[in-house]
Amino acid sequence: MSAAESTYVSTLGKGDSLHQQVLASFPLCDITEEDLTQNAQFCKLLATLAQHVDQSGLTVPLKTELEKAEQKLQSQRRYWLRSEGIHKALQEMTQDHCIRKHYATVPPDQNMFYETMEKCLLVAQCIRQLDPSSTTNKDQPSVLGLTPQQMMELMPSEKNVQRMKQSLPRELEKHLKTKCLSLLAYYHPEWENESEGLKNSKLSHLSAQMDNEKKRAESLKESSRENSVLLQRQTQLYLSEQIKCIQLLQSLILDHRLRIQTDLDRKKLEYFEGKCELVLQKIKTEMVEIQLDTEKLSSDLKASQVEKHSVESKLASFEMLGKDFEALAEEYCRLRQEIEMNTWALKEFTQCKDK
């Protein structure tokens, strides 16, 4: 850093004053005062850079050249707007004349004036489309093979053109005055019934009023942009503070969790102990029931074995009887079947008798 630049930095101020001046010199940069505080050398670099560039980041020579180019552009733009405005006004005049012809009788001289003006406008527009610019290839074929000289042959007679040119300023002034009065009535409807002289007097102040409105709109636009930048910066500060608060809250939650972790572990241990005791008690109850069932099964098994021995002894005695026992058993079965058949028949007979 040179001595002059060091002197410049020292004159800016120190601490918060330097930070505020650097932020004011670079409003479009996404930096905060905290960034400048944490990076002192970067802050000094920006303070030195502020004497070479403006708030938009342009150097002084480049800013001068840009202003000259903008002035030239504005001059060309005013010239183009003036020509375009007159051309639009002439087109509006011809359109108004066409509409007026359908609702009222128009004098022949006005008819001739507007027809001549419309033809001149059409021929001029066609010539402008056919005439190549400096960036157009000269060998490129023209539209429909026409040339500007051929289009000039379609112009009205010189006599009618001269008459039209003599009447044009007066008619154009009348048309523009009507439009200005309409604009004045739009801005100030209360002046619509005023006298012609008062309207003309008020009309002279209309351009200044519209210029003030334009400046006011530009001022509001600039204020909106500054407020947007300020809002963005405040939003970033708010978000950074929110992050800090979240981190602090997380640390508090962690500390609180560590404090109550012992109580939570003790309660979990008591819960699991109680649950284990219930499970053990249930297992003991089931074991007792199983033991009782086993004892019952054992007694049933013994009874079944006793019954088995009894049946086996009876079978052994029946086997000793031999074939006589089998015949006796078959006779018994036959008698049982006859008894059942007779019982059924008696039952059916009784039911039929009751009916």
Short mmCIF file of C-alpha atoms in Angstrom, two decimals:
data_model
loop_
_atom_site.label_atom_id
_atom_site.label_comp_id
_atom_site.label_asym_id
_atom_site.label_seq_id
_atom_site.Cartn_x
_atom_site.Cartn_y
_atom_site.Cartn_z
CA MET A 1 0.00 0.00 0.00
CA SER A 2 1.41 3.41 -1.01
CA ALA A 3 1.83 6.34 1.37
CA ALA A 4 -1.04 8.25 -0.25
CA GLU A 5 -3.34 5.27 0.09
CA SER A 6 -2.30 4.77 3.72
CA THR A 7 -3.06 8.43 4.39
CA TYR A 8 -6.44 8.03 2.73
CA VAL A 9 -7.28 5.00 4.86
CA SER A 10 -6.25 6.81 8.03
CA THR A 11 -8.50 9.76 7.16
CA LEU A 12 -11.50 7.49 6.77
CA GLY A 13 -11.57 6.63 10.45
CA LYS A 14 -11.14 3.62 12.65
CA GLY A 15 -13.27 0.88 14.04
CA ASP A 16 -17.02 1.22 13.49
CA SER A 17 -16.62 4.47 11.55
CA LEU A 18 -14.32 2.80 9.00
CA HIS A 19 -16.66 -0.17 8.72
CA GLN A 20 -19.68 2.03 8.08
CA GLN A 21 -17.82 4.04 5.41
CA VAL A 22 -16.66 0.87 3.65
CA LEU A 23 -20.19 -0.55 3.67
CA ALA A 24 -21.52 2.74 2.30
CA SER A 25 -18.86 2.72 -0.48
CA PHE A 26 -19.83 -0.80 -1.60
CA PRO A 27 -23.62 -1.13 -1.12
CA LEU A 28 -23.90 -3.90 -3.71
CA CYS A 29 -21.37 -6.18 -1.98
CA ASP A 30 -22.75 -8.97 0.14
CA ILE A 31 -20.66 -8.19 3.23
CA THR A 32 -21.53 -7.33 6.80
CA GLU A 33 -19.87 -5.34 9.53
CA GLU A 34 -18.98 -8.61 11.25
CA ASP A 35 -17.07 -9.72 8.13
CA LEU A 36 -15.06 -6.50 8.18
CA THR A 37 -14.35 -6.88 11.90
CA GLN A 38 -13.03 -10.42 11.45
CA ASN A 39 -10.93 -9.48 8.38
CA ALA A 40 -9.15 -6.20 9.15
CA GLN A 41 -6.76 -6.38 6.17
CA PHE A 42 -9.64 -6.99 3.79
CA CYS A 43 -11.41 -3.96 5.28
CA LYS A 44 -8.33 -1.80 4.60
CA LEU A 45 -8.15 -3.15 1.05
CA LEU A 46 -11.78 -2.16 0.42
CA ALA A 47 -11.14 1.27 1.96
CA THR A 48 -8.21 1.80 -0.43
CA LEU A 49 -10.23 0.50 -3.38
CA ALA A 50 -13.03 2.98 -2.59
CA GLN A 51 -10.90 5.92 -3.83
CA HIS A 52 -10.52 4.30 -7.28
CA VAL A 53 -14.07 3.06 -7.93
CA ASP A 54 -17.56 4.36 -7.36
CA GLN A 55 -20.46 2.57 -5.62
CA SER A 56 -21.27 0.58 -8.77
CA GLY A 57 -17.68 -0.76 -9.01
CA LEU A 58 -16.59 1.31 -12.03
CA THR A 59 -13.27 3.17 -12.15
CA VAL A 60 -13.27 6.94 -12.60
CA PRO A 61 -12.00 6.92 -16.27
CA LEU A 62 -14.44 4.15 -17.18
CA LYS A 63 -17.25 6.03 -15.45
CA THR A 64 -16.39 9.16 -17.51
CA GLU A 65 -16.41 7.21 -20.77
CA LEU A 66 -19.66 5.54 -19.77
CA GLU A 67 -21.28 8.91 -19.06
CA LYS A 68 -20.17 10.24 -22.48
CA ALA A 69 -21.54 7.14 -24.18
CA GLU A 70 -24.80 7.49 -22.26
CA GLN A 71 -25.08 11.16 -23.27
CA LYS A 72 -24.54 10.22 -26.91
CA LEU A 73 -27.05 7.41 -26.59
CA GLN A 74 -29.57 9.76 -25.00
CA SER A 75 -29.10 12.26 -27.84
CA GLN A 76 -29.63 9.57 -30.46
CA ARG A 77 -32.56 8.22 -28.47
CA ARG A 78 -34.19 11.68 -28.29
CA TYR A 79 -33.76 12.10 -32.04
CA TRP A 80 -35.26 8.66 -32.70
CA LEU A 81 -38.11 9.26 -30.26
CA ARG A 82 -38.89 12.61 -31.87
CA SER A 83 -39.00 11.03 -35.34
CA GLU A 84 -40.96 8.05 -34.10
CA GLY A 85 -43.39 10.29 -32.22
CA ILE A 86 -44.09 12.37 -35.32
CA HIS A 87 -44.52 9.20 -37.39
CA LYS A 88 -46.98 7.75 -34.88
CA ALA A 89 -48.88 11.03 -34.75
CA LEU A 90 -49.20 11.09 -38.54
CA GLN A 91 -50.47 7.49 -38.50
CA GLU A 92 -53.01 8.42 -35.84
CA MET A 93 -54.15 11.36 -37.97
CA THR A 94 -54.79 9.09 -40.97
CA GLN A 95 -56.63 6.57 -38.77
CA ASP A 96 -58.81 9.32 -37.26
CA HIS A 97 -59.59 10.57 -40.77
CA CYS A 98 -60.65 7.07 -41.91
CA ILE A 99 -62.98 6.76 -38.91
CA ARG A 100 -64.32 10.26 -39.40
CA LYS A 101 -65.20 9.53 -43.05
CA HIS A 102 -67.61 6.78 -41.98
CA TYR A 103 -69.62 9.06 -39.68
CA ALA A 104 -69.53 12.47 -41.38
CA THR A 105 -68.88 14.19 -44.69
CA VAL A 106 -65.28 15.35 -45.08
CA PRO A 107 -64.37 18.30 -47.34
CA PRO A 108 -62.55 17.33 -50.57
CA ASP A 109 -59.41 19.31 -49.68
CA GLN A 110 -59.06 17.40 -46.37
CA ASN A 111 -59.62 14.14 -48.21
CA MET A 112 -56.84 15.01 -50.63
CA PHE A 113 -54.55 16.07 -47.77
CA TYR A 114 -54.94 12.83 -45.82
CA GLU A 115 -54.78 10.57 -48.87
CA THR A 116 -51.57 12.28 -50.02
CA MET A 117 -50.06 12.01 -46.53
CA GLU A 118 -51.02 8.32 -46.23
CA LYS A 119 -49.41 7.50 -49.60
CA CYS A 120 -46.25 9.39 -48.64
CA LEU A 121 -46.05 7.46 -45.36
CA LEU A 122 -46.52 4.10 -47.09
CA VAL A 123 -43.89 4.88 -49.75
CA ALA A 124 -41.44 6.11 -47.11
CA GLN A 125 -41.98 2.95 -45.03
CA CYS A 126 -41.43 0.70 -48.06
CA ILE A 127 -38.26 2.59 -49.03
CA ARG A 128 -36.92 2.21 -45.51
CA GLN A 129 -37.53 -1.54 -45.72
CA LEU A 130 -35.83 -1.77 -49.13
CA ASP A 131 -32.88 0.50 -48.43
CA PRO A 132 -30.02 -1.68 -47.06
CA SER A 133 -28.06 -0.48 -44.05
CA SER A 134 -24.27 -0.35 -43.78
CA THR A 135 -24.23 -3.84 -42.18
CA THR A 136 -26.36 -5.45 -44.89
CA ASN A 137 -24.80 -7.36 -47.76
CA LYS A 138 -25.06 -5.17 -50.88
CA ASP A 139 -25.45 -8.24 -53.12
CA GLN A 140 -28.42 -9.52 -51.14
CA PRO A 141 -31.60 -9.50 -53.32
CA SER A 142 -34.24 -6.96 -52.29
CA VAL A 143 -37.82 -7.74 -51.31
CA LEU A 144 -39.81 -8.81 -54.42
CA GLY A 145 -36.94 -7.48 -56.53
CA LEU A 146 -38.02 -3.88 -55.91
CA THR A 147 -35.73 -0.88 -55.57
CA PRO A 148 -36.24 2.45 -53.75
CA GLN A 149 -36.29 4.24 -57.12
CA GLN A 150 -39.22 2.09 -58.26
CA MET A 151 -41.11 2.89 -55.05
CA MET A 152 -40.55 6.63 -55.57
CA GLU A 153 -42.58 6.40 -58.76
CA LEU A 154 -45.65 5.64 -56.60
CA MET A 155 -45.45 9.01 -54.84
CA PRO A 156 -48.38 11.42 -55.36
CA SER A 157 -47.98 14.34 -57.71
CA GLU A 158 -45.54 17.06 -56.70
CA LYS A 159 -48.38 19.58 -56.55
CA ASN A 160 -50.35 17.52 -54.03
CA VAL A 161 -47.21 16.85 -51.99
CA GLN A 162 -46.44 20.57 -51.74
CA ARG A 163 -50.00 21.33 -50.65
CA MET A 164 -49.79 18.59 -48.05
CA LYS A 165 -46.48 19.95 -46.72
CA GLN A 166 -47.96 23.45 -46.39
CA SER A 167 -50.94 22.19 -44.37
CA LEU A 168 -49.04 19.54 -42.42
CA PRO A 169 -47.58 21.74 -39.62
CA ARG A 170 -50.97 23.26 -38.87
CA GLU A 171 -52.82 19.90 -38.87
CA LEU A 172 -50.07 18.21 -36.87
CA GLU A 173 -50.12 21.01 -34.30
CA LYS A 174 -53.91 20.71 -34.03
CA HIS A 175 -53.66 16.93 -33.50
CA LEU A 176 -50.89 17.20 -30.90
CA LYS A 177 -52.78 19.94 -29.08
CA THR A 178 -55.87 17.70 -28.92
CA LYS A 179 -53.76 14.89 -27.46
CA CYS A 180 -52.18 17.24 -24.93
CA LEU A 181 -55.61 18.49 -23.85
CA SER A 182 -56.74 14.87 -23.44
CA LEU A 183 -53.66 14.19 -21.32
CA LEU A 184 -54.37 17.32 -19.27
CA ALA A 185 -57.97 16.17 -18.73
CA TYR A 186 -56.64 12.81 -17.55
CA TYR A 187 -54.32 14.38 -14.97
CA HIS A 188 -56.77 17.14 -13.96
CA PRO A 189 -60.39 16.18 -14.75
CA GLU A 190 -61.60 19.26 -12.84
CA TRP A 191 -60.12 21.53 -15.56
CA GLU A 192 -62.15 19.98 -18.39
CA ASN A 193 -64.80 22.73 -18.33
CA GLU A 194 -62.30 25.59 -18.11
CA SER A 195 -61.82 28.14 -20.90
CA GLU A 196 -59.49 27.51 -23.85
CA GLY A 197 -57.03 30.19 -22.71
CA LEU A 198 -56.79 28.74 -19.18
CA LYS A 199 -56.28 25.26 -20.60
CA ASN A 200 -53.46 26.51 -22.83
CA SER A 201 -51.89 28.20 -19.79
CA LYS A 202 -52.15 25.02 -17.73
CA LEU A 203 -50.85 23.05 -20.67
CA SER A 204 -47.55 24.91 -20.54
CA HIS A 205 -46.95 23.45 -17.06
CA LEU A 206 -47.90 19.90 -18.00
CA SER A 207 -44.41 18.90 -19.20
CA ALA A 208 -42.86 20.12 -15.92
CA GLN A 209 -45.49 18.22 -13.96
CA MET A 210 -44.84 15.00 -15.90
CA ASP A 211 -41.09 15.51 -15.46
CA ASN A 212 -41.64 15.82 -11.71
CA GLU A 213 -43.75 12.67 -11.76
CA LYS A 214 -40.98 10.85 -13.62
CA LYS A 215 -38.34 12.06 -11.15
CA ARG A 216 -40.57 11.04 -8.27
CA ALA A 217 -41.02 7.57 -9.78
CA GLU A 218 -37.25 7.24 -10.28
CA SER A 219 -36.67 8.40 -6.71
CA LEU A 220 -39.14 5.84 -5.41
CA LYS A 221 -37.45 3.19 -7.54
CA GLU A 222 -34.03 4.11 -6.11
CA SER A 223 -35.44 4.10 -2.58
CA SER A 224 -36.98 0.72 -3.25
CA ARG A 225 -33.63 -0.62 -4.45
CA GLU A 226 -31.84 0.76 -1.38
CA ASN A 227 -34.53 -0.66 0.88
CA SER A 228 -34.17 -4.00 -0.89
CA VAL A 229 -30.41 -4.01 -0.27
CA LEU A 230 -30.98 -2.98 3.35
CA LEU A 231 -33.64 -5.65 3.78
CA GLN A 232 -31.32 -8.28 2.33
CA ARG A 233 -28.55 -7.24 4.70
CA GLN A 234 -30.90 -7.22 7.69
CA THR A 235 -32.23 -10.63 6.63
CA GLN A 236 -28.70 -12.02 6.62
CA LEU A 237 -28.04 -10.53 10.06
CA TYR A 238 -31.32 -11.96 11.30
CA LEU A 239 -30.49 -15.40 9.93
CA SER A 240 -27.02 -15.32 11.49
CA GLU A 241 -28.56 -14.38 14.85
CA GLN A 242 -31.12 -17.14 14.44
CA ILE A 243 -28.33 -19.67 13.82
CA LYS A 244 -26.55 -18.48 16.97
CA CYS A 245 -29.77 -18.81 18.97
CA ILE A 246 -30.34 -22.32 17.60
CA GLN A 247 -26.80 -23.35 18.52
CA LEU A 248 -27.24 -21.93 22.03
CA LEU A 249 -30.58 -23.72 22.37
CA GLN A 250 -29.00 -26.99 21.25
CA SER A 251 -26.25 -26.65 23.85
CA LEU A 252 -28.85 -25.94 26.57
CA ILE A 253 -30.89 -28.96 25.49
CA LEU A 254 -27.77 -31.14 25.58
CA ASP A 255 -26.86 -29.94 29.09
CA HIS A 256 -30.39 -30.50 30.31
CA ARG A 257 -30.44 -33.96 28.76
CA LEU A 258 -27.19 -34.89 30.51
CA ARG A 259 -28.59 -33.74 33.83
CA ILE A 260 -31.75 -35.77 33.63
CA GLN A 261 -30.10 -38.78 32.01
CA THR A 262 -29.39 -40.35 35.44
CA ASP A 263 -33.03 -40.08 36.47
CA LEU A 264 -34.12 -41.50 33.15
CA ASP A 265 -31.74 -44.45 33.49
CA ARG A 266 -32.92 -45.14 37.05
CA LYS A 267 -36.59 -45.09 35.99
CA LYS A 268 -35.82 -47.35 33.04
CA LEU A 269 -34.02 -49.77 35.38
CA GLU A 270 -36.99 -49.83 37.78
CA TYR A 271 -39.33 -50.40 34.87
CA PHE A 272 -37.31 -53.32 33.49
CA GLU A 273 -36.93 -54.82 37.01
CA GLY A 274 -40.70 -54.72 37.53
CA LYS A 275 -41.26 -56.19 34.10
CA CYS A 276 -38.76 -59.01 34.81
CA GLU A 277 -40.48 -59.77 38.10
CA LEU A 278 -43.85 -60.03 36.33
CA VAL A 279 -42.34 -62.35 33.73
CA LEU A 280 -40.74 -64.54 36.41
CA GLN A 281 -44.01 -64.68 38.37
CA LYS A 282 -45.85 -65.69 35.23
CA ILE A 283 -43.24 -68.38 34.52
CA LYS A 284 -43.57 -69.73 38.08
CA THR A 285 -47.37 -69.88 37.74
CA GLU A 286 -47.08 -71.73 34.45
CA MET A 287 -44.56 -74.17 35.99
CA VAL A 288 -47.01 -74.94 38.85
CA GLU A 289 -49.81 -75.50 36.35
CA ILE A 290 -47.55 -77.80 34.30
CA GLN A 291 -46.65 -79.74 37.45
CA LEU A 292 -50.31 -80.12 38.35
CA ASP A 293 -51.13 -81.26 34.84
CA THR A 294 -48.25 -83.76 35.02
CA GLU A 295 -49.53 -85.19 38.28
CA LYS A 296 -53.04 -85.46 36.86
CA LEU A 297 -51.70 -87.16 33.76
CA SER A 298 -49.75 -89.59 35.95
CA SER A 299 -52.86 -90.49 37.97
CA ASP A 300 -54.88 -90.84 34.74
CA LEU A 301 -52.14 -93.05 33.33
CA LYS A 302 -52.26 -95.28 36.41
CA ALA A 303 -56.06 -95.49 36.22
CA SER A 304 -55.83 -96.33 32.50
CA GLN A 305 -53.30 -99.06 33.25
CA VAL A 306 -55.58 -100.53 35.93
CA GLU A 307 -58.51 -100.41 33.51
CA LYS A 308 -56.32 -101.97 30.85
CA HIS A 309 -55.44 -104.89 33.13
CA SER A 310 -59.11 -105.33 33.99
CA VAL A 311 -60.13 -105.36 30.32
CA GLU A 312 -57.31 -107.73 29.45
CA SER A 313 -58.41 -110.13 32.21
CA LYS A 314 -62.00 -110.00 30.94
CA LEU A 315 -60.83 -110.64 27.39
CA ALA A 316 -58.81 -113.57 28.59
CA SER A 317 -61.89 -115.03 30.31
CA PHE A 318 -63.95 -114.42 27.14
CA GLU A 319 -61.36 -116.19 25.06
CA MET A 320 -61.66 -119.23 27.30
CA LEU A 321 -65.32 -119.60 26.29
CA GLY A 322 -64.33 -120.05 22.62
CA LYS A 323 -66.88 -120.30 19.75
CA ASP A 324 -69.89 -120.50 22.05
CA PHE A 325 -69.21 -116.99 23.22
CA GLU A 326 -68.98 -115.67 19.69
CA ALA A 327 -72.34 -117.25 18.77
CA LEU A 328 -73.87 -115.84 21.93
CA ALA A 329 -72.47 -112.38 21.07
CA GLU A 330 -73.86 -112.53 17.52
CA GLU A 331 -77.28 -113.60 18.86
CA TYR A 332 -77.14 -110.70 21.29
CA CYS A 333 -76.36 -108.25 18.51
CA ARG A 334 -79.21 -109.62 16.35
CA LEU A 335 -81.69 -109.32 19.23
CA ARG A 336 -80.55 -105.75 19.88
CA GLN A 337 -81.15 -104.85 16.24
CA GLU A 338 -84.63 -106.42 16.28
CA ILE A 339 -85.46 -104.54 19.47
CA GLU A 340 -84.36 -101.27 17.84
CA MET A 341 -86.39 -102.01 14.68
CA ASN A 342 -89.49 -102.88 16.68
CA THR A 343 -89.06 -99.80 18.83
CA TRP A 344 -88.84 -97.63 15.71
CA ALA A 345 -91.86 -99.29 14.11
CA LEU A 346 -93.90 -98.89 17.33
CA LYS A 347 -92.94 -95.21 17.45
CA GLU A 348 -93.99 -94.66 13.83
CA PHE A 349 -97.26 -96.55 14.39
CA THR A 350 -98.05 -94.48 17.48
CA GLN A 351 -97.42 -91.23 15.55
CA CYS A 352 -99.66 -92.28 12.70
CA LYS A 353 -102.40 -93.33 15.16
CA ASP A 354 -102.26 -89.95 16.92
CA LYS A 355 -102.79 -88.19 13.59
#
